[in-house]
Amino acid sequence: MSDTKRNTLDILEAEAIYVIREVAAQFERPVMLFSGGKDSIVMSYLAVKAFYPGKIPFPMMHIDTGHNFAETLTYRDAWMKQVDARLIVRYVAESIRQGRVAEEVGINPSRNGAQTVTLLDALTEFKFDCALGGARRDEEKARAKERFFSFRDRFGQWDPKNQRPELWNLYNGLKRPGEHMRVFPISNWTELDVWQYIQREQIALPSLYFTHQRDIVRRDGSILALGEHNRLLAGETAERAQVRFRTIGDMTCTGATESRAETLDDIVNEIAATRVTERGGRTDDRRSEAAMEDRKKRGYF
Amino acid sequence: MSTSEDVPMTTLVHERDLLRFTTAGSVDDGKSTLIGRMLFDSKQIFQDQLEQLEMVSRLRGEENVNLALLTDGLRAEREQGITIDVAYRYFSTAKRKFIIADTPGHEQYTRNMVTGASLADLAIILIDARHGVLTQSRRHGIIASLLAIPHVVVCINKMDLVDYSKARFDEIAATYRDFAKKLNIHDITFIPVSALLGDNVVNRSEKTSWYQGPPLLQFLEDVTISADRNLVDFRFPVQYVVRPHQDFRGFSGQVASGTVRVGDEVIALPGMQRSTIKSITFYKDTLPQAEEGQSVILSLDHEIDISRGDMIVRRHNIPEVENEFEATICWMDERHELLPSVKYILRHTTQTTQAVVDEIVYRLDVNTLHRSPAESLKLNEIGRLKITAARPIFFDPYDRNRATGGFVLIDPNDYRTVGAGMIRHSSRSTINELKRDARAQSLQALPSAADIQWTPGFVALTDRVVRQRHQPLCVWLYGGEPVTCHAIASILEKQLFDSGVQVVRLTDENTRSGLNADLRDNVPDIQEADRRHMHLARLLTDLGHVVICGFHGGVSASLSQRFMPNRLLVVSLDGGAAIAGVVVMDTTATDTAVCASTLQKLVADRIF
């Protein structure tokens, strides 16, 4: 940063930090959502930078679907110590046990929908008035129109027609009791920006992002990891493959890619050359053309 | 992992900068096709996106892959075949990353165009070569101008349908250039394209050999934007105070404009406390300086009380500090119209206060620039307003500084953002006058003061007004006994001085032996003395002072012509008024101190 030439990463970093500070200034009880994925890792890293030498003035929260990769949870706990943040965990399994939401049945049961219920319940429980999320506009069509400050009504719902115009960098975080805001500081980052930033800052990542040997099954064009939450269906065969993950979500829906990328440099080179979007491996978005839009309306990120 | 044969243009160059541009146009203009073409030809479309696109195009019964489908996102929009909101797209080349704010072009979406334009470095305006310059092409230009987008590119599209005619291109470009002269657009470029066939979008077309300029993408890659940044006026709106322990108090924020260095003398608005920049930090780095766009933490040499909403600026470069100003507003609320005397929440930089619209000066037709009187503004209407805020805000005119000239209005009942504003200038008339060239003012507005000419310097009267926190005024006392006149002048001077006013007192005792030493006691010489007194008073008033003139003689008819009415207070001390608009006091019947106090109140009303 001693060189004041402004490249893309510097501009995006300054913008994200501005947005994170706005949240700290405008809200009484903000929380930052943490999934263990690279985007939320970058976001929490930016939060450290935003307030240094002070501490991050809000807690982190992980909505645990119970379908996590074991590596994600190990990483999560270590990372929280490193960024010196308080972590709150709320469990989808608990919401199911309490009858707040029913488990999906059938092939590829996903807890993506159930996760929304747990999230909204947790926001109410802690009276959080703002939740910071690591979503990016380039991820998916429905996200392309998302605001930095995304307004949610008392039911946590996103109404695309009732969003506030955002002009310049003037973010309107005012709301009535019960309403809340989702804020996305890295809205303007692309997947490649995130990786280049991780590379530049040398941020430690979960091992899942790097190449490793894993038991997998090929299903509907995706490569899914086999494990406790993902068992072989009739007629499928297990394989041992050299893979890594481009995104990390639930084991049930996150597809792996065959890759030999061992280092951050390898990953950046691979991403720069790739011809498939990162959500191309996510079966949850493929369910219908407007899948993401529908989930967002119900309160998903 | 599937990779294509083509090497994508995305590179690993860390030194790429960022260009934000907006595209406005209707479905028929081929706007979505143009963006789709840009993404497609620059190899920015991923394989799964393309497959999905092919599938959806097939389902819709279309023969070719519909590139427009890449950019219209929400189901409601696809069903209606229109874009209803601002959509952001991203792509990059070896030279730059691009953020496209894609907005619909129809009049009823003016608010979206304004939103998309607010941060844009560049606007692309599409004109259908068959139809030429239409109302909406003008509308897009007007909005680009109002939002002060530094660069405009007019893509004359569908050139394939006019046989790539140079004559047609030239005709449209000339018509539009003519129109743009009326606007605040400094850089305009015309490019003949066919988005459908790809001519001059990414690749140079062989069918327009008469066109010497670059294709659109190359232009976007090369256009210089660094010169658009305001690196002169240092403005630092304080966002959040970082105070981890007793020994560190840092003010975090993003530099809105200008540059700051360690050791710079600064003041904090609105408190006007002085200090010096002790350190500039970002995370663990200590920086020698910070400039526009950087998010940093400043700490100051000595503790002064600063909080969110305050602004740190250089001591010798201060923005306007005013609560009354004129602004252009785009109204964005579909539920309620903008009405004068309704209270709104005003958000400007990191400051939030209340504001009320005093007057709608006019409504601006976004298609024709025509101004008409208006009682209210409806959704998507643009108007010029006079606004009073509950507290002074620290601003620069929007055209000079977008970061400190833009604001939003928020409905205080449901907190929706209802208006976007661009401050044109303060609406206190004394400051307005200063906006004009001081020379033109003295020559044209006040012909009899042609003997006063100011050459422009580096300190404007606005700067003086901001620093001394009051307006200038000439207080001209006449009539009455010389002793009484001098006594009142002296008491008034002391009272004003004690309340912090920059005040000077001129009497004939000051001028008799020096300035007027060559004059005798005859009529022409008395007139000349009067002229010199008025001249001197005017000079000092123009320099921002409150000038008390106690020449106790008569009052010349030319006095009122030498001053703007709001800068002159004429006081008759002998109970009679020679000219209209004069404050009359009878000093023979009233105590001198009482007269001085009454005058002090009158002056205070005029200058604060």
PDB file of C-alpha atoms in Angstrom, chain B residues 171-408:
ATOM      1  CA  GLU B 171     -25.378  13.024 -39.806  1.00  0.00           C
ATOM      2  CA  ILE B 172     -26.389  11.417 -36.505  1.00  0.00           C
ATOM      3  CA  ALA B 173     -23.099  12.303 -34.843  1.00  0.00           C
ATOM      4  CA  ALA B 174     -23.387  15.941 -35.943  1.00  0.00           C
ATOM      5  CA  THR B 175     -26.961  16.209 -34.690  1.00  0.00           C
ATOM      6  CA  TYR B 176     -26.052  14.730 -31.333  1.00  0.00           C
ATOM      7  CA  ARG B 177     -22.885  16.747 -30.953  1.00  0.00           C
ATOM      8  CA  ASP B 178     -24.920  19.867 -31.524  1.00  0.00           C
ATOM      9  CA  PHE B 179     -27.360  18.868 -28.838  1.00  0.00           C
ATOM     10  CA  ALA B 180     -24.572  17.926 -26.399  1.00  0.00           C
ATOM     11  CA  LYS B 181     -23.139  21.433 -26.601  1.00  0.00           C
ATOM     12  CA  LYS B 182     -26.032  22.554 -24.415  1.00  0.00           C
ATOM     13  CA  LEU B 183     -25.049  20.018 -21.787  1.00  0.00           C
ATOM     14  CA  ASN B 184     -22.304  19.625 -19.272  1.00  0.00           C
ATOM     15  CA  ILE B 185     -20.521  16.937 -21.281  1.00  0.00           C
ATOM     16  CA  HIS B 186     -16.824  17.460 -21.812  1.00  0.00           C
ATOM     17  CA  ASP B 187     -15.772  14.332 -23.620  1.00  0.00           C
ATOM     18  CA  ILE B 188     -17.949  12.681 -26.240  1.00  0.00           C
ATOM     19  CA  THR B 189     -16.998   9.964 -28.722  1.00  0.00           C
ATOM     20  CA  PHE B 190     -19.009   8.361 -31.525  1.00  0.00           C
ATOM     21  CA  ILE B 191     -18.523   4.765 -32.676  1.00  0.00           C
ATOM     22  CA  PRO B 192     -20.384   2.986 -35.511  1.00  0.00           C
ATOM     23  CA  VAL B 193     -21.318  -0.528 -34.362  1.00  0.00           C
ATOM     24  CA  SER B 194     -23.485  -3.518 -35.033  1.00  0.00           C
ATOM     25  CA  ALA B 195     -24.017  -5.306 -31.746  1.00  0.00           C
ATOM     26  CA  LEU B 196     -25.826  -8.140 -33.486  1.00  0.00           C
ATOM     27  CA  LEU B 197     -22.997  -8.860 -35.915  1.00  0.00           C
ATOM     28  CA  GLY B 198     -20.132  -7.671 -33.746  1.00  0.00           C
ATOM     29  CA  ASP B 199     -18.872  -4.791 -35.889  1.00  0.00           C
ATOM     30  CA  ASN B 200     -16.565  -2.485 -33.909  1.00  0.00           C
ATOM     31  CA  VAL B 201     -17.648  -3.924 -30.570  1.00  0.00           C
ATOM     32  CA  VAL B 202     -14.592  -5.977 -29.702  1.00  0.00           C
ATOM     33  CA  ASN B 203     -13.166  -6.436 -33.159  1.00  0.00           C
ATOM     34  CA  ARG B 204     -12.580  -3.768 -35.754  1.00  0.00           C
ATOM     35  CA  SER B 205     -15.074  -3.993 -38.612  1.00  0.00           C
ATOM     36  CA  GLU B 206     -13.932  -4.315 -42.182  1.00  0.00           C
ATOM     37  CA  LYS B 207     -17.198  -2.801 -43.345  1.00  0.00           C
ATOM     38  CA  THR B 208     -16.493   0.603 -41.834  1.00  0.00           C
ATOM     39  CA  SER B 209     -13.118   1.330 -43.391  1.00  0.00           C
ATOM     40  CA  TRP B 210     -14.019   5.039 -43.231  1.00  0.00           C
ATOM     41  CA  TYR B 211     -13.996   4.857 -39.422  1.00  0.00           C
ATOM     42  CA  GLN B 212     -10.528   5.531 -38.027  1.00  0.00           C
ATOM     43  CA  GLY B 213     -11.275   5.266 -34.338  1.00  0.00           C
ATOM     44  CA  PRO B 214     -10.970   2.234 -32.071  1.00  0.00           C
ATOM     45  CA  PRO B 215     -13.647  -0.413 -31.550  1.00  0.00           C
ATOM     46  CA  LEU B 216     -15.738   0.082 -28.417  1.00  0.00           C
ATOM     47  CA  LEU B 217     -13.850  -2.307 -26.151  1.00  0.00           C
ATOM     48  CA  GLN B 218     -10.492  -0.860 -27.089  1.00  0.00           C
ATOM     49  CA  PHE B 219     -11.808   2.602 -26.359  1.00  0.00           C
ATOM     50  CA  LEU B 220     -13.051   1.444 -22.953  1.00  0.00           C
ATOM     51  CA  GLU B 221      -9.653  -0.053 -22.223  1.00  0.00           C
ATOM     52  CA  ASP B 222      -7.721   3.059 -23.172  1.00  0.00           C
ATOM     53  CA  VAL B 223      -9.823   6.006 -22.060  1.00  0.00           C
ATOM     54  CA  THR B 224      -7.933   7.984 -19.416  1.00  0.00           C
ATOM     55  CA  ILE B 225      -9.843   8.186 -16.177  1.00  0.00           C
ATOM     56  CA  SER B 226      -7.126   9.070 -13.705  1.00  0.00           C
ATOM     57  CA  ALA B 227      -7.470  12.736 -14.653  1.00  0.00           C
ATOM     58  CA  ASP B 228     -11.142  12.659 -13.625  1.00  0.00           C
ATOM     59  CA  ARG B 229     -10.260  12.194  -9.982  1.00  0.00           C
ATOM     60  CA  ASN B 230     -10.372  15.239  -7.751  1.00  0.00           C
ATOM     61  CA  LEU B 231      -6.961  15.134  -6.091  1.00  0.00           C
ATOM     62  CA  VAL B 232      -7.059  18.786  -5.069  1.00  0.00           C
ATOM     63  CA  ASP B 233      -9.741  19.264  -2.446  1.00  0.00           C
ATOM     64  CA  PHE B 234      -8.950  17.083   0.550  1.00  0.00           C
ATOM     65  CA  ARG B 235     -12.226  15.960   2.139  1.00  0.00           C
ATOM     66  CA  PHE B 236     -12.360  13.258   4.777  1.00  0.00           C
ATOM     67  CA  PRO B 237     -15.827  12.477   6.125  1.00  0.00           C
ATOM     68  CA  VAL B 238     -15.305  10.705   9.432  1.00  0.00           C
ATOM     69  CA  GLN B 239     -16.986   7.326   9.331  1.00  0.00           C
ATOM     70  CA  TYR B 240     -16.199   5.609  12.584  1.00  0.00           C
ATOM     71  CA  VAL B 241     -13.920   6.400  15.492  1.00  0.00           C
ATOM     72  CA  VAL B 242     -11.458   3.624  16.299  1.00  0.00           C
ATOM     73  CA  ARG B 243     -10.331   3.751  19.912  1.00  0.00           C
ATOM     74  CA  PRO B 244      -8.802   0.465  21.038  1.00  0.00           C
ATOM     75  CA  HIS B 245      -7.064   1.934  24.088  1.00  0.00           C
ATOM     76  CA  GLN B 246      -6.281   5.206  25.817  1.00  0.00           C
ATOM     77  CA  ASP B 247      -3.238   5.897  23.657  1.00  0.00           C
ATOM     78  CA  PHE B 248      -4.846   5.686  20.265  1.00  0.00           C
ATOM     79  CA  ARG B 249      -7.763   7.594  18.828  1.00  0.00           C
ATOM     80  CA  GLY B 250      -8.114   7.147  15.094  1.00  0.00           C
ATOM     81  CA  PHE B 251     -10.669   8.526  12.686  1.00  0.00           C
ATOM     82  CA  SER B 252     -11.562   5.973  10.061  1.00  0.00           C
ATOM     83  CA  GLY B 253     -13.005   6.849   6.701  1.00  0.00           C
ATOM     84  CA  GLN B 254     -12.556   6.826   2.965  1.00  0.00           C
ATOM     85  CA  VAL B 255     -10.851   9.858   1.449  1.00  0.00           C
ATOM     86  CA  ALA B 256     -13.689  11.437  -0.555  1.00  0.00           C
ATOM     87  CA  SER B 257     -11.329  13.589  -2.614  1.00  0.00           C
ATOM     88  CA  GLY B 258      -7.918  15.167  -2.588  1.00  0.00           C
ATOM     89  CA  THR B 259      -4.696  14.086  -0.953  1.00  0.00           C
ATOM     90  CA  VAL B 260      -3.426  14.355   2.606  1.00  0.00           C
ATOM     91  CA  ARG B 261       0.061  13.938   4.041  1.00  0.00           C
ATOM     92  CA  VAL B 262       1.451  13.469   7.488  1.00  0.00           C
ATOM     93  CA  GLY B 263       2.142  16.915   8.941  1.00  0.00           C
ATOM     94  CA  ASP B 264      -0.638  18.670   7.013  1.00  0.00           C
ATOM     95  CA  GLU B 265      -2.479  21.351   8.933  1.00  0.00           C
ATOM     96  CA  VAL B 266      -6.143  20.464   9.079  1.00  0.00           C
ATOM     97  CA  ILE B 267      -9.355  21.617  10.638  1.00  0.00           C
ATOM     98  CA  ALA B 268     -12.389  19.603  11.634  1.00  0.00           C
ATOM     99  CA  LEU B 269     -15.810  20.779  10.520  1.00  0.00           C
ATOM    100  CA  PRO B 270     -18.150  21.922  11.910  1.00  0.00           C
ATOM    101  CA  GLY B 271     -16.183  22.632  15.110  1.00  0.00           C
ATOM    102  CA  MET B 272     -13.399  24.428  13.213  1.00  0.00           C
ATOM    103  CA  GLN B 273     -10.820  22.951  15.603  1.00  0.00           C
ATOM    104  CA  ARG B 274      -7.289  23.023  14.254  1.00  0.00           C
ATOM    105  CA  SER B 275      -4.825  20.207  14.331  1.00  0.00           C
ATOM    106  CA  THR B 276      -2.081  18.486  12.352  1.00  0.00           C
ATOM    107  CA  ILE B 277      -2.082  15.015  10.785  1.00  0.00           C
ATOM    108  CA  LYS B 278       0.027  12.861  13.078  1.00  0.00           C
ATOM    109  CA  SER B 279      -0.283   9.553  11.282  1.00  0.00           C
ATOM    110  CA  ILE B 280      -2.052   7.854   8.385  1.00  0.00           C
ATOM    111  CA  THR B 281      -2.466   4.124   8.835  1.00  0.00           C
ATOM    112  CA  PHE B 282      -4.064   1.219   7.073  1.00  0.00           C
ATOM    113  CA  TYR B 283      -4.012  -2.055   8.970  1.00  0.00           C
ATOM    114  CA  LYS B 284      -0.379  -2.557   9.955  1.00  0.00           C
ATOM    115  CA  ASP B 285       0.995  -0.135   7.380  1.00  0.00           C
ATOM    116  CA  THR B 286       1.981   3.431   8.151  1.00  0.00           C
ATOM    117  CA  LEU B 287       1.516   5.618   5.108  1.00  0.00           C
ATOM    118  CA  PRO B 288       3.149   8.928   4.218  1.00  0.00           C
ATOM    119  CA  GLN B 289      -0.001  10.054   2.430  1.00  0.00           C
ATOM    120  CA  ALA B 290      -3.477   9.018   1.383  1.00  0.00           C
ATOM    121  CA  GLU B 291      -5.531  10.059  -1.586  1.00  0.00           C
ATOM    122  CA  GLU B 292      -9.017   9.938  -3.025  1.00  0.00           C
ATOM    123  CA  GLY B 293     -10.625   6.529  -2.650  1.00  0.00           C
ATOM    124  CA  GLN B 294      -8.392   5.064   0.046  1.00  0.00           C
ATOM    125  CA  SER B 295      -9.953   3.748   3.240  1.00  0.00           C
ATOM    126  CA  VAL B 296      -7.563   4.718   6.015  1.00  0.00           C
ATOM    127  CA  ILE B 297      -7.344   5.823   9.637  1.00  0.00           C
ATOM    128  CA  LEU B 298      -6.091   9.308  10.485  1.00  0.00           C
ATOM    129  CA  SER B 299      -4.817  10.345  13.861  1.00  0.00           C
ATOM    130  CA  LEU B 300      -4.206  13.931  14.885  1.00  0.00           C
ATOM    131  CA  ASP B 301      -1.525  15.702  16.855  1.00  0.00           C
ATOM    132  CA  HIS B 302      -3.706  16.773  19.716  1.00  0.00           C
ATOM    133  CA  GLU B 303      -7.012  15.486  20.928  1.00  0.00           C
ATOM    134  CA  ILE B 304     -10.012  17.239  19.511  1.00  0.00           C
ATOM    135  CA  ASP B 305     -13.571  16.135  19.766  1.00  0.00           C
ATOM    136  CA  ILE B 306     -14.524  14.613  16.410  1.00  0.00           C
ATOM    137  CA  SER B 307     -17.234  12.081  15.672  1.00  0.00           C
ATOM    138  CA  ARG B 308     -19.015  10.450  12.746  1.00  0.00           C
ATOM    139  CA  GLY B 309     -20.430  13.000  10.346  1.00  0.00           C
ATOM    140  CA  ASP B 310     -17.668  15.524  10.961  1.00  0.00           C
ATOM    141  CA  MET B 311     -15.273  16.277   8.141  1.00  0.00           C
ATOM    142  CA  ILE B 312     -11.507  16.709   8.269  1.00  0.00           C
ATOM    143  CA  VAL B 313     -10.200  19.128   5.617  1.00  0.00           C
ATOM    144  CA  ARG B 314      -7.042  21.101   4.930  1.00  0.00           C
ATOM    145  CA  ARG B 315      -6.875  24.360   6.778  1.00  0.00           C
ATOM    146  CA  HIS B 316      -6.597  26.375   3.604  1.00  0.00           C
ATOM    147  CA  ASN B 317      -9.060  24.474   1.454  1.00  0.00           C
ATOM    148  CA  ILE B 318     -12.453  24.408   3.102  1.00  0.00           C
ATOM    149  CA  PRO B 319     -15.697  23.265   1.500  1.00  0.00           C
ATOM    150  CA  GLU B 320     -18.865  25.286   1.777  1.00  0.00           C
ATOM    151  CA  VAL B 321     -20.453  25.039   5.190  1.00  0.00           C
ATOM    152  CA  GLU B 322     -24.096  25.876   4.733  1.00  0.00           C
ATOM    153  CA  ASN B 323     -27.543  24.682   5.624  1.00  0.00           C
ATOM    154  CA  GLU B 324     -29.284  26.374   2.711  1.00  0.00           C
ATOM    155  CA  PHE B 325     -28.485  25.278  -0.801  1.00  0.00           C
ATOM    156  CA  GLU B 326     -29.879  24.695  -4.259  1.00  0.00           C
ATOM    157  CA  ALA B 327     -29.850  21.233  -5.752  1.00  0.00           C
ATOM    158  CA  THR B 328     -31.094  19.218  -8.675  1.00  0.00           C
ATOM    159  CA  ILE B 329     -33.202  16.294  -7.471  1.00  0.00           C
ATOM    160  CA  CYS B 330     -34.342  13.118  -9.153  1.00  0.00           C
ATOM    161  CA  TRP B 331     -37.457  11.924  -7.365  1.00  0.00           C
ATOM    162  CA  MET B 332     -37.519   8.157  -6.874  1.00  0.00           C
ATOM    163  CA  ASP B 333     -40.600   7.428  -4.820  1.00  0.00           C
ATOM    164  CA  GLU B 334     -43.651   5.861  -6.376  1.00  0.00           C
ATOM    165  CA  ARG B 335     -45.844   6.303  -3.292  1.00  0.00           C
ATOM    166  CA  HIS B 336     -45.595   9.986  -2.463  1.00  0.00           C
ATOM    167  CA  GLU B 337     -44.725  13.050  -4.479  1.00  0.00           C
ATOM    168  CA  LEU B 338     -42.030  15.417  -3.361  1.00  0.00           C
ATOM    169  CA  LEU B 339     -43.711  18.375  -1.715  1.00  0.00           C
ATOM    170  CA  PRO B 340     -42.320  21.606  -0.318  1.00  0.00           C
ATOM    171  CA  SER B 341     -42.417  21.947   3.477  1.00  0.00           C
ATOM    172  CA  VAL B 342     -42.411  18.184   4.060  1.00  0.00           C
ATOM    173  CA  LYS B 343     -39.539  17.045   6.272  1.00  0.00           C
ATOM    174  CA  TYR B 344     -37.090  14.479   4.924  1.00  0.00           C
ATOM    175  CA  ILE B 345     -33.992  12.822   6.283  1.00  0.00           C
ATOM    176  CA  LEU B 346     -30.945  14.010   4.397  1.00  0.00           C
ATOM    177  CA  ARG B 347     -27.874  11.815   4.064  1.00  0.00           C
ATOM    178  CA  HIS B 348     -24.746  13.471   2.778  1.00  0.00           C
ATOM    179  CA  THR B 349     -21.238  11.982   3.104  1.00  0.00           C
ATOM    180  CA  THR B 350     -21.361  10.367   6.559  1.00  0.00           C
ATOM    181  CA  GLN B 351     -23.719  12.958   7.917  1.00  0.00           C
ATOM    182  CA  THR B 352     -27.418  12.500   8.556  1.00  0.00           C
ATOM    183  CA  THR B 353     -29.717  15.385   9.341  1.00  0.00           C
ATOM    184  CA  GLN B 354     -33.214  16.629   8.614  1.00  0.00           C
ATOM    185  CA  ALA B 355     -34.093  18.775   5.643  1.00  0.00           C
ATOM    186  CA  VAL B 356     -37.057  20.579   4.238  1.00  0.00           C
ATOM    187  CA  VAL B 357     -37.684  21.672   0.658  1.00  0.00           C
ATOM    188  CA  ASP B 358     -38.318  25.416   0.703  1.00  0.00           C
ATOM    189  CA  GLU B 359     -39.186  25.822  -2.924  1.00  0.00           C
ATOM    190  CA  ILE B 360     -39.340  23.958  -6.203  1.00  0.00           C
ATOM    191  CA  VAL B 361     -37.587  26.414  -8.464  1.00  0.00           C
ATOM    192  CA  TYR B 362     -38.582  24.519 -11.598  1.00  0.00           C
ATOM    193  CA  ARG B 363     -39.198  21.084 -13.013  1.00  0.00           C
ATOM    194  CA  LEU B 364     -36.776  19.974 -15.728  1.00  0.00           C
ATOM    195  CA  ASP B 365     -38.100  18.011 -18.656  1.00  0.00           C
ATOM    196  CA  VAL B 366     -35.538  15.221 -19.086  1.00  0.00           C
ATOM    197  CA  ASN B 367     -36.370  14.968 -22.751  1.00  0.00           C
ATOM    198  CA  THR B 368     -36.123  18.597 -23.783  1.00  0.00           C
ATOM    199  CA  LEU B 369     -34.341  20.481 -20.969  1.00  0.00           C
ATOM    200  CA  HIS B 370     -37.456  22.655 -20.798  1.00  0.00           C
ATOM    201  CA  ARG B 371     -38.030  24.269 -17.381  1.00  0.00           C
ATOM    202  CA  SER B 372     -41.498  24.725 -16.011  1.00  0.00           C
ATOM    203  CA  PRO B 373     -42.975  25.761 -12.665  1.00  0.00           C
ATOM    204  CA  ALA B 374     -44.034  22.872 -10.433  1.00  0.00           C
ATOM    205  CA  GLU B 375     -45.912  22.357  -7.171  1.00  0.00           C
ATOM    206  CA  SER B 376     -44.558  18.855  -6.663  1.00  0.00           C
ATOM    207  CA  LEU B 377     -42.289  16.261  -8.258  1.00  0.00           C
ATOM    208  CA  LYS B 378     -43.517  12.791  -9.156  1.00  0.00           C
ATOM    209  CA  LEU B 379     -41.613   9.545  -9.539  1.00  0.00           C
ATOM    210  CA  ASN B 380     -38.862   9.877 -12.169  1.00  0.00           C
ATOM    211  CA  GLU B 381     -39.218  13.654 -12.379  1.00  0.00           C
ATOM    212  CA  ILE B 382     -36.226  15.929 -12.045  1.00  0.00           C
ATOM    213  CA  GLY B 383     -36.343  19.396 -10.558  1.00  0.00           C
ATOM    214  CA  ARG B 384     -34.336  22.219  -9.105  1.00  0.00           C
ATOM    215  CA  LEU B 385     -34.987  22.818  -5.414  1.00  0.00           C
ATOM    216  CA  LYS B 386     -34.069  25.151  -2.607  1.00  0.00           C
ATOM    217  CA  ILE B 387     -33.405  23.116   0.503  1.00  0.00           C
ATOM    218  CA  THR B 388     -32.789  24.000   4.115  1.00  0.00           C
ATOM    219  CA  ALA B 389     -31.074  21.436   6.319  1.00  0.00           C
ATOM    220  CA  ALA B 390     -31.391  21.369  10.099  1.00  0.00           C
ATOM    221  CA  ARG B 391     -27.611  21.584  10.406  1.00  0.00           C
ATOM    222  CA  PRO B 392     -24.948  22.949   8.089  1.00  0.00           C
ATOM    223  CA  ILE B 393     -23.501  20.366   5.730  1.00  0.00           C
ATOM    224  CA  PHE B 394     -20.004  20.477   4.263  1.00  0.00           C
ATOM    225  CA  PHE B 395     -20.168  20.333   0.503  1.00  0.00           C
ATOM    226  CA  ASP B 396     -18.626  21.273  -2.802  1.00  0.00           C
ATOM    227  CA  PRO B 397     -20.700  21.888  -5.897  1.00  0.00           C
ATOM    228  CA  TYR B 398     -21.487  18.479  -7.430  1.00  0.00           C
ATOM    229  CA  ASP B 399     -19.826  19.316 -10.733  1.00  0.00           C
ATOM    230  CA  ARG B 400     -16.569  19.909  -8.890  1.00  0.00           C
ATOM    231  CA  ASN B 401     -16.809  17.033  -6.455  1.00  0.00           C
ATOM    232  CA  ARG B 402     -19.285  14.199  -6.856  1.00  0.00           C
ATOM    233  CA  ALA B 403     -18.401  12.694  -3.486  1.00  0.00           C
ATOM    234  CA  THR B 404     -19.257  15.814  -1.486  1.00  0.00           C
ATOM    235  CA  GLY B 405     -21.926  17.206  -3.815  1.00  0.00           C
ATOM    236  CA  GLY B 406     -24.315  14.259  -3.900  1.00  0.00           C
ATOM    237  CA  PHE B 407     -26.927  13.419  -1.269  1.00  0.00           C
ATOM    238  CA  VAL B 408     -30.045  11.318  -0.823  1.00  0.00           C
TER     239      VAL B 408
END
